[in-house]
Coordinates of C-alpha atoms and ligand atoms in Angstrom, one line a residue:
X75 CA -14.3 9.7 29.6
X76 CA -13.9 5.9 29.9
X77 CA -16.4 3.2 30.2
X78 CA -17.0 2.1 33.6
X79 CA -17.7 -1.8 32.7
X80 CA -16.1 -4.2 30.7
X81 CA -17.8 -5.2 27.9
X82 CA -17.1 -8.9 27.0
X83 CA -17.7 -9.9 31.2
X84 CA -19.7 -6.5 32.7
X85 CA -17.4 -6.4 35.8
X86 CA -16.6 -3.1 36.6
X87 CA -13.4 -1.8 35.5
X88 CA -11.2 -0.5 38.4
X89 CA -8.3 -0.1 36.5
X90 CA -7.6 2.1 34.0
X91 CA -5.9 1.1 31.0
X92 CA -5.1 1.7 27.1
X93 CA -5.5 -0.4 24.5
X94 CA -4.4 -1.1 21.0
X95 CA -7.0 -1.1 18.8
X96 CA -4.9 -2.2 15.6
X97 CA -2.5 -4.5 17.5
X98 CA 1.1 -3.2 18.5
X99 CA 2.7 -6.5 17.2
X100 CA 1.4 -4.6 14.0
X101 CA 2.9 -1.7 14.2
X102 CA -0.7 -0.2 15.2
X103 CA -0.6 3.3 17.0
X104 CA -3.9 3.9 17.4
X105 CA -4.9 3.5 21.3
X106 CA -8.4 3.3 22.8
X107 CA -9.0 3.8 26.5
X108 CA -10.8 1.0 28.4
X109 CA -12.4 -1.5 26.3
X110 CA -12.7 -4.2 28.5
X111 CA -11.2 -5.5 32.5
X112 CA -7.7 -6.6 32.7
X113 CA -8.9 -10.2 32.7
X114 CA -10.8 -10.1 29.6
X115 CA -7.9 -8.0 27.9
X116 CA -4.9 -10.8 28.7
X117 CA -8.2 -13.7 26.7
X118 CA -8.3 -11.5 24.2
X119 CA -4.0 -10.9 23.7
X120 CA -3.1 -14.4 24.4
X121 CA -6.3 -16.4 22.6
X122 CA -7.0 -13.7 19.3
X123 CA -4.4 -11.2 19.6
X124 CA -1.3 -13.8 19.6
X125 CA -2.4 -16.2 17.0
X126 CA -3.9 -13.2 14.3
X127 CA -0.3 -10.8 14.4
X128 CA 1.3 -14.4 14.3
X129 CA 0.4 -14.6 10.6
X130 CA 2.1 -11.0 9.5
X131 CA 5.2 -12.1 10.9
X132 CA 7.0 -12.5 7.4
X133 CA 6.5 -8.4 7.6
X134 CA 7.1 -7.6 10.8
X135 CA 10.6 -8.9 10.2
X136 CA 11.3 -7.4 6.9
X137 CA 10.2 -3.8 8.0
X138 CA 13.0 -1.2 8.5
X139 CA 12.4 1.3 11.4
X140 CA 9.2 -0.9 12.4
X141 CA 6.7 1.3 14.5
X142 CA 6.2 -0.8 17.0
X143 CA 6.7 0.7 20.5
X144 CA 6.1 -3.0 23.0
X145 CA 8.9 -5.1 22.6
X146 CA 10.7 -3.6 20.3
X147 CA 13.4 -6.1 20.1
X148 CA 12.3 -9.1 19.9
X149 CA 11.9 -9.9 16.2
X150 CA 10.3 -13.0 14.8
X151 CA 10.8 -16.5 12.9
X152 CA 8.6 -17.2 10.0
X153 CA 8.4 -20.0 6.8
X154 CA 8.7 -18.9 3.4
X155 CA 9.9 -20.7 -0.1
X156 CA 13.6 -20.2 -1.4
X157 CA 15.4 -21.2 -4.3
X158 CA 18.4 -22.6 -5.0
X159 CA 19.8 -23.7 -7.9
X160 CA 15.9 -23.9 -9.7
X161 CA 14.5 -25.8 -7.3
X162 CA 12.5 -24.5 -4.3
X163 CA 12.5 -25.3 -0.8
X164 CA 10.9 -24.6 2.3
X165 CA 12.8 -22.7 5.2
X166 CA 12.4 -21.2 8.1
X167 CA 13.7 -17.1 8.3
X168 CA 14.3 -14.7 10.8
X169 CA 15.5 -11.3 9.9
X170 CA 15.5 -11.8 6.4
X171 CA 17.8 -14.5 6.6
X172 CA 17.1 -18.1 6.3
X173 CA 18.1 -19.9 9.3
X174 CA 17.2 -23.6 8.7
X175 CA 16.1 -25.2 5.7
X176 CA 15.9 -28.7 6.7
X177 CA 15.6 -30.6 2.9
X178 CA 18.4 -28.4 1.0
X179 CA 20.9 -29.0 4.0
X180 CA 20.2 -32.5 4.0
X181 CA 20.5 -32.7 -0.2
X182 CA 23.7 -30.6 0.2
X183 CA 25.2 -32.2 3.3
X184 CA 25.9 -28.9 4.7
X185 CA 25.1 -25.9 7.1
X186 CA 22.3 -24.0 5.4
X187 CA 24.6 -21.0 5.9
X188 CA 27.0 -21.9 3.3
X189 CA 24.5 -22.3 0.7
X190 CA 23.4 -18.6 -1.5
X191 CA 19.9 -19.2 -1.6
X192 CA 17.4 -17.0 -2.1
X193 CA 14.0 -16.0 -0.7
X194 CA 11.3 -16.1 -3.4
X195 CA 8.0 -15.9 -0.8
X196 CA 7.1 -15.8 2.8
X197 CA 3.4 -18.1 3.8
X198 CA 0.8 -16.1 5.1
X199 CA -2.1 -18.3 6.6
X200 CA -4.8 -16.4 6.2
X201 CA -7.8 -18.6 5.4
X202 CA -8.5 -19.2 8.9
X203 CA -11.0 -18.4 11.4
X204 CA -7.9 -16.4 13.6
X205 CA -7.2 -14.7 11.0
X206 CA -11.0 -13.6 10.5
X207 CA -11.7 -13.1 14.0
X208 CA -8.8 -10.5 14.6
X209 CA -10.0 -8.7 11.7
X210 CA -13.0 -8.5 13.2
X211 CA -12.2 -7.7 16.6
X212 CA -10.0 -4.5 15.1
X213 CA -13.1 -3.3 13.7
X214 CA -15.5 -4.0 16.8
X215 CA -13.0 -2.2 18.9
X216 CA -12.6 0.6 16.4
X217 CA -16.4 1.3 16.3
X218 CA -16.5 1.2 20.6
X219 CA -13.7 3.5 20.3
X220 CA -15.7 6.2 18.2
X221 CA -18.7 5.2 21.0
X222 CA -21.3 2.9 19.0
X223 CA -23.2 1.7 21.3
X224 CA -22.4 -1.4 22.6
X225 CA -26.4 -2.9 22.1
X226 CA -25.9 -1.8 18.9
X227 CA -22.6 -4.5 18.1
X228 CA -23.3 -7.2 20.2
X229 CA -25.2 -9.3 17.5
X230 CA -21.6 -10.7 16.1
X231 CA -20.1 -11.1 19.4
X232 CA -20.3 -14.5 21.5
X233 CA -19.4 -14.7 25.0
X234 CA -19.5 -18.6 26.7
X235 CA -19.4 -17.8 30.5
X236 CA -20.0 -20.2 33.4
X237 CA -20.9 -18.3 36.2
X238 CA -19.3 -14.8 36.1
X239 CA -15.7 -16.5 34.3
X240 CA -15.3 -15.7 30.7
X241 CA -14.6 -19.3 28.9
X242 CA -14.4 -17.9 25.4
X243 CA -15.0 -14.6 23.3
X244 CA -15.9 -15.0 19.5
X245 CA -16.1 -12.4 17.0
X246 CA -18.3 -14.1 14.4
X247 CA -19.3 -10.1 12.3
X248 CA -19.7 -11.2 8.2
X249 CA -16.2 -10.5 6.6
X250 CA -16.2 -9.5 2.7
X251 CA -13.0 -9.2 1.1
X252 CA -11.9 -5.6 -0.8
X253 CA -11.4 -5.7 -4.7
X254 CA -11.4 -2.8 -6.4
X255 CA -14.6 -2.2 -8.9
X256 CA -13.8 0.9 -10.2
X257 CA -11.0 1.9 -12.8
X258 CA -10.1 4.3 -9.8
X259 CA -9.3 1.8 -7.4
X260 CA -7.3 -0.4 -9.6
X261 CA -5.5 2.0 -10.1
X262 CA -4.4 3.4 -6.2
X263 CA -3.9 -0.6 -5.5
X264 CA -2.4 -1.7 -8.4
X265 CA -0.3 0.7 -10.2
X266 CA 1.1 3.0 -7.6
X267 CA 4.0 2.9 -5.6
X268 CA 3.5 0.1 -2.9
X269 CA 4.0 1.5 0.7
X270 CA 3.2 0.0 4.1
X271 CA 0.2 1.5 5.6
X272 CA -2.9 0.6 7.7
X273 CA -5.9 2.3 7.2
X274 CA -9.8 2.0 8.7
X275 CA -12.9 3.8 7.8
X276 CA -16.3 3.1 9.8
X277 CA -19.0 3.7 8.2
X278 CA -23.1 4.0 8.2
X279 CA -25.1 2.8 5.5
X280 CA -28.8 2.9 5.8
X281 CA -29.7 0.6 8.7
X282 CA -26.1 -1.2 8.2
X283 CA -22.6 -0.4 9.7
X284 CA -19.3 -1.3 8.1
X285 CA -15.8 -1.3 8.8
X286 CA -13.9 -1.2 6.0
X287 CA -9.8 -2.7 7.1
X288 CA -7.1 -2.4 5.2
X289 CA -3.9 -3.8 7.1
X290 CA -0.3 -3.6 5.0
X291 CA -2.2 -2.4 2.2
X292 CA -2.8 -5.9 1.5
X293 CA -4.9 -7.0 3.9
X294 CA -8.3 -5.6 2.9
X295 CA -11.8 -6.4 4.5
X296 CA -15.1 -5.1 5.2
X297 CA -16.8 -6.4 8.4
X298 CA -20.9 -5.9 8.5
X299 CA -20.8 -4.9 12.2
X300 CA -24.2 -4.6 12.4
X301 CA -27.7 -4.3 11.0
X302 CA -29.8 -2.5 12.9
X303 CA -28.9 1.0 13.4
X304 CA -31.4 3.3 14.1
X305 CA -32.8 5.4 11.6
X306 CA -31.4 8.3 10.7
X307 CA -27.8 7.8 12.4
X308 CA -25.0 8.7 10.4
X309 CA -21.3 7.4 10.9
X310 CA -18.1 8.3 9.1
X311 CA -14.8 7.9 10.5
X312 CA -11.5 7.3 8.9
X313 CA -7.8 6.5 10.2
X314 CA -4.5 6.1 8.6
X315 CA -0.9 5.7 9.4
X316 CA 2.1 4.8 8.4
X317 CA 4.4 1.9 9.5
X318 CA 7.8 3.3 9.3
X319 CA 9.3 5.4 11.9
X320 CA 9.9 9.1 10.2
X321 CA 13.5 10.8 11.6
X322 CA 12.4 14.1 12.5
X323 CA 14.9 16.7 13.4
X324 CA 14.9 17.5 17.5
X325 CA 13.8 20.6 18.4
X326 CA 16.1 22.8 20.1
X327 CA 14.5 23.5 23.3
X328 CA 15.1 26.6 25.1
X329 CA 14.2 25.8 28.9
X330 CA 15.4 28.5 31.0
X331 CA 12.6 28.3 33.9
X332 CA 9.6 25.3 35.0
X333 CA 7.6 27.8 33.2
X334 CA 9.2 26.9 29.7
X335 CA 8.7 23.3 30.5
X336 CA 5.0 23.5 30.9
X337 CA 4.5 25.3 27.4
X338 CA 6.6 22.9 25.6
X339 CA 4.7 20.1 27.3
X340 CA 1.5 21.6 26.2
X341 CA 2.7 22.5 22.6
X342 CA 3.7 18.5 21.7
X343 CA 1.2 17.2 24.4
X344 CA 3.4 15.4 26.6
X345 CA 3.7 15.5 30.6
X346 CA 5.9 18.1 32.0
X347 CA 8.5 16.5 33.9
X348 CA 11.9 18.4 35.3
X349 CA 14.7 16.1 34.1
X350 CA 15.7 17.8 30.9
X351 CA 16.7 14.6 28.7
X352 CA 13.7 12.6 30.0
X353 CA 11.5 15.4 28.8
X354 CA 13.1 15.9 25.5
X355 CA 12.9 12.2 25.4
X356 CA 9.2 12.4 25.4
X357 CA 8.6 15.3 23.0
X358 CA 10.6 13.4 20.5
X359 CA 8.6 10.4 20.8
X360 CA 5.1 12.4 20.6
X361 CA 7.1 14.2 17.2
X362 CA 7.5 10.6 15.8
X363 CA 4.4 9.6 16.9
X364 CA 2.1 12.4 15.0
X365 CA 4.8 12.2 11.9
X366 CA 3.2 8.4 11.3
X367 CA -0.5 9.4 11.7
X368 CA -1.5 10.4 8.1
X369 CA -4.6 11.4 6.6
X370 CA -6.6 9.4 4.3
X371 CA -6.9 12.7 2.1
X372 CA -3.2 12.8 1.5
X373 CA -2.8 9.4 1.0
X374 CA -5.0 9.2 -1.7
X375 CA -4.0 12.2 -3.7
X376 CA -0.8 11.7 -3.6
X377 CA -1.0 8.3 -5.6
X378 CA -3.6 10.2 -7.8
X379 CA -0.9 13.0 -8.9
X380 CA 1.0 9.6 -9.3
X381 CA -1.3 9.1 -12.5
X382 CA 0.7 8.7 -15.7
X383 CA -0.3 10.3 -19.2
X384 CA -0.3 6.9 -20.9
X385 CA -2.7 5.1 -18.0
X386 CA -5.1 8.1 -19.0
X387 CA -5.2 7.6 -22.6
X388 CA -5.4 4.3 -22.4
X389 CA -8.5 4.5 -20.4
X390 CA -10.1 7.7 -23.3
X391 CA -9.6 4.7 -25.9
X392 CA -12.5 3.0 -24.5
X393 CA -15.8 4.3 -24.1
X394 CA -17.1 2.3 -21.4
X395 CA -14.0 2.4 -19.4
X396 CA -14.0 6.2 -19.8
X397 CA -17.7 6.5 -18.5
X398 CA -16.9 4.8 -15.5
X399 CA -13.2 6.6 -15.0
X400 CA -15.2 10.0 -15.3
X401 CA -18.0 8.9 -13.0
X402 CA -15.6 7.2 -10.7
X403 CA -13.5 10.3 -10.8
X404 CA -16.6 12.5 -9.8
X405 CA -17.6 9.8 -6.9
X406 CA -14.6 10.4 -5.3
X407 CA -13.1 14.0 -6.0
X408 CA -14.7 17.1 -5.7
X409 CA -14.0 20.2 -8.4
X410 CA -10.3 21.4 -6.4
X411 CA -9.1 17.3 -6.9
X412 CA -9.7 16.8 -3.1
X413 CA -10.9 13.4 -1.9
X414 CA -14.5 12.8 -0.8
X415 CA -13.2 10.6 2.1
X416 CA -17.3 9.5 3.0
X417 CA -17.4 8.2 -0.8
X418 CA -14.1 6.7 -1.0
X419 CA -14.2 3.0 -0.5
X420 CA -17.9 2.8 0.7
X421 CA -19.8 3.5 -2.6
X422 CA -19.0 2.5 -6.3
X423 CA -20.0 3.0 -9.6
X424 CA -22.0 0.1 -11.9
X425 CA -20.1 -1.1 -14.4
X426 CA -22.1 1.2 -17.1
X427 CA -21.5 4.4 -14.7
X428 CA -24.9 4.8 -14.5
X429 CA -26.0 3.7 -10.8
X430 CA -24.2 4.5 -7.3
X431 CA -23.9 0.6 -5.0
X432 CA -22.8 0.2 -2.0
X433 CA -19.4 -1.0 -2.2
X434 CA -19.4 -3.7 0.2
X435 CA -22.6 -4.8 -1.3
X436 CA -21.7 -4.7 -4.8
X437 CA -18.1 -7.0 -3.9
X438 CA -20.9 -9.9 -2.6
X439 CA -22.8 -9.7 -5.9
X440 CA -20.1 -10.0 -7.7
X441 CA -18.2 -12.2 -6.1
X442 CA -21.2 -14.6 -5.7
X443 CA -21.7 -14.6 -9.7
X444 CA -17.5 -15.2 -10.3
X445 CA -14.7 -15.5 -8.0
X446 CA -11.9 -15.0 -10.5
X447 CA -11.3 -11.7 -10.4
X448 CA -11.0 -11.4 -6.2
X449 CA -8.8 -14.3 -6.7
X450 CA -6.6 -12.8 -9.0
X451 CA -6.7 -9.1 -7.4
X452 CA -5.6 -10.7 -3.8
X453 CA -2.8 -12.5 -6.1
X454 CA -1.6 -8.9 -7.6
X455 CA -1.6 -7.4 -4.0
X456 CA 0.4 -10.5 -2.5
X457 CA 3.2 -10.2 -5.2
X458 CA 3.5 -6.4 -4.6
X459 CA 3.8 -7.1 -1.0
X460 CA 6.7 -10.0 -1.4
X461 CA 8.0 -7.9 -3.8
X462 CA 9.0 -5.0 -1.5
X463 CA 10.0 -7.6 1.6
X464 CA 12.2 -9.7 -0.7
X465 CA 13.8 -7.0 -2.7
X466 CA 14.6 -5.5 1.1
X467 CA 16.0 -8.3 2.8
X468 CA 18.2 -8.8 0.1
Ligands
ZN540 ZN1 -14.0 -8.4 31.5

């Protein structure tokens, strides 16, 4: 069922057509069907798409087995600090490797080649408004996807037209950053193993709908998509997957007849087609695909069966922090240590474990009274990150 008009211009849309709704350039598999026309689609790739997945590029080119499917070779530059010799420099990099580092070259006379240096951190711009606004469209597309209705977003969207022509498209939806408030939290973010993932969760709050965005699992936002949903509407909806391509054994198919073909095709979901390679092609492809998509459920517990003796008694040392580790615990697992996916990142605990907040909510208060500890939290998350990319392209 797709939408018969676009919805930044209203033309109608003749052509059918499938969208990212976490970009491709990110690695995002997630596809939605008919967002907007063709025109408004190539705005929003070359004017918010382009300049947003820009800023991950130190990633994108330090991940092994990337998932993207479009372009698949072409792999990025990006700036980042070395070292050499104590002293640090910036360079430009490309696979890992630093290809020009104009001030070292010229203190050393030579090719930047012949100098062992060594990457110490890639520059992510992300205090600008692209960088906002392609959060924001990932979560406005996300909600059309799981069919909000379009009245109901519109309120953060601006559209400048003359006559019918689009001349720009602005997301301008409230962004909060994510820091964990719970003992819970800190631990999944900040004492687990760090792995690439992307995850979103859409959710209803009252009269107020959020999208809560994690990209890299350091990239984490809530967008207030709106505030006026009608009473008594729920929403949850989550998504998660993976960034690395998983190797998964080929099936052996056993094709004897047309017959066989149409069973397999409807077993991995793919279109029957008769050329034997082509069509194994295909189910391998739709094997890796699924292998990627991951549930927020598993996710979770797995870094929870993660959960050292040690970080445990630490926590049973202190009264308060063991007030709110127990209530925490019992916000977001149920009796068989099973996620509550609707609690999990949209409600929190008070400080005393006494009252239930809203998450996103409860990050504004705080973060209105002192900044330090976001500050410090987006600092732990970023050294995690350029941990793993550094220690890989080594
Ligand atoms: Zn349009």
């Amino acid at each position: 069922m797709g939408r018969k008009t676009c919805v930044y211009c209203g033309k109608e849309i003749t052509k059918r057509s499938r969208e990212h709704v976490i970009q491709n350039a990110l690695g995002g598999l997630y596809e939605s069907e008919d967002i907007c026309c063709p025109e408004c689609n190539n705005y929003i790739s070359s004017c918010i798409d382009a300049p947003f997945t820009k800023i991950f590029n130190p990633i994108i080119g330090n991940i092994d087995d990337f998932s993207k499917t479009n372009n698949t070779k072409s792999t990025p530059a990006y700036s980042g600090i070395v070292s050499y010799k104590d002293k640090l420099y910036h360079a430009n990099i490309k696979n890992g490797k630093v290809v020009s580092c104009p001030d070292l070259s010229r203190e050393q006379r030579c090719d930047i080649s012949k100098i062992p240096v060594q990457i110490i951190s890639y520059d992510f711009n992300i205090n600008n408004n692209d960088f906002k606004t392609g959060i924001a469209k990932i979560a406005f597309n996300y909600a059309l996807d799981k069919g909000i209705d379009f009245d109901i977003l519109k309120g953060g969207l601006d559209i400048k037209k003359t006559g019918p022509n689009i001349q720009a498209i602005t997301f301008n939806y409230p962004i909060i950053p994510f820091y964990p408030l719970n003992p819970i939290d800190s631990f999944i973010e900040l004492k687990t193993n760090f792995n690439l993932y992307h995850t979103m969760i859409l959710f209803s709050q009252h009269n107020t709908l959020w999208c809560y965005i994690d990209l890299f699992n350091t990239f984490q936002y809530y967008v207030l998509l709106s505030e006026s949903m009608p009473a008594g509407t729920h929403v949850y909806e989550n998504y998660a997957q993976t960034l690395q391509k998983i190797n998964r054994k080929e099936p052996t198919l056993d094709i004897f007849s047309p017959k066989d073909i149409m069973i397999y095709a409807q077993q991995y979901g793919v279109e029957p087609c008769m050329d034997l390679s082509e069509f194994s092609r295909r189910i391998k492809n739709a094997i890796a695909k699924k292998s990627q998509k991951q549930d927020l459920q598993s996710i979770i517990s797995s870094k929870m069966s993660a959960m050292p003796l040690e970080y445990r008694l630490n926590i049973m040392q202190d009264t308060q922090k063991l007030i709110a580790f127990g209530q925490s615990m019992h916000l977001y697992f149920d009796e068989n240590d099973c996620l509550i996916p609707e609690n999990f990142r949209t409600l929190t605990i008070s400080e005393d474990g006494t009252k239930l907040l809203s998450y996103p909510y409860a990050i504004n208060t705080q973060i209105s009274h002192d900044i330090k500890p976001l500050k410090k939290y987006t600092m732990d998350k970023f050294e995690r990150l350029t941990l793993s990319l550094c220690q890989k392209s080594r």
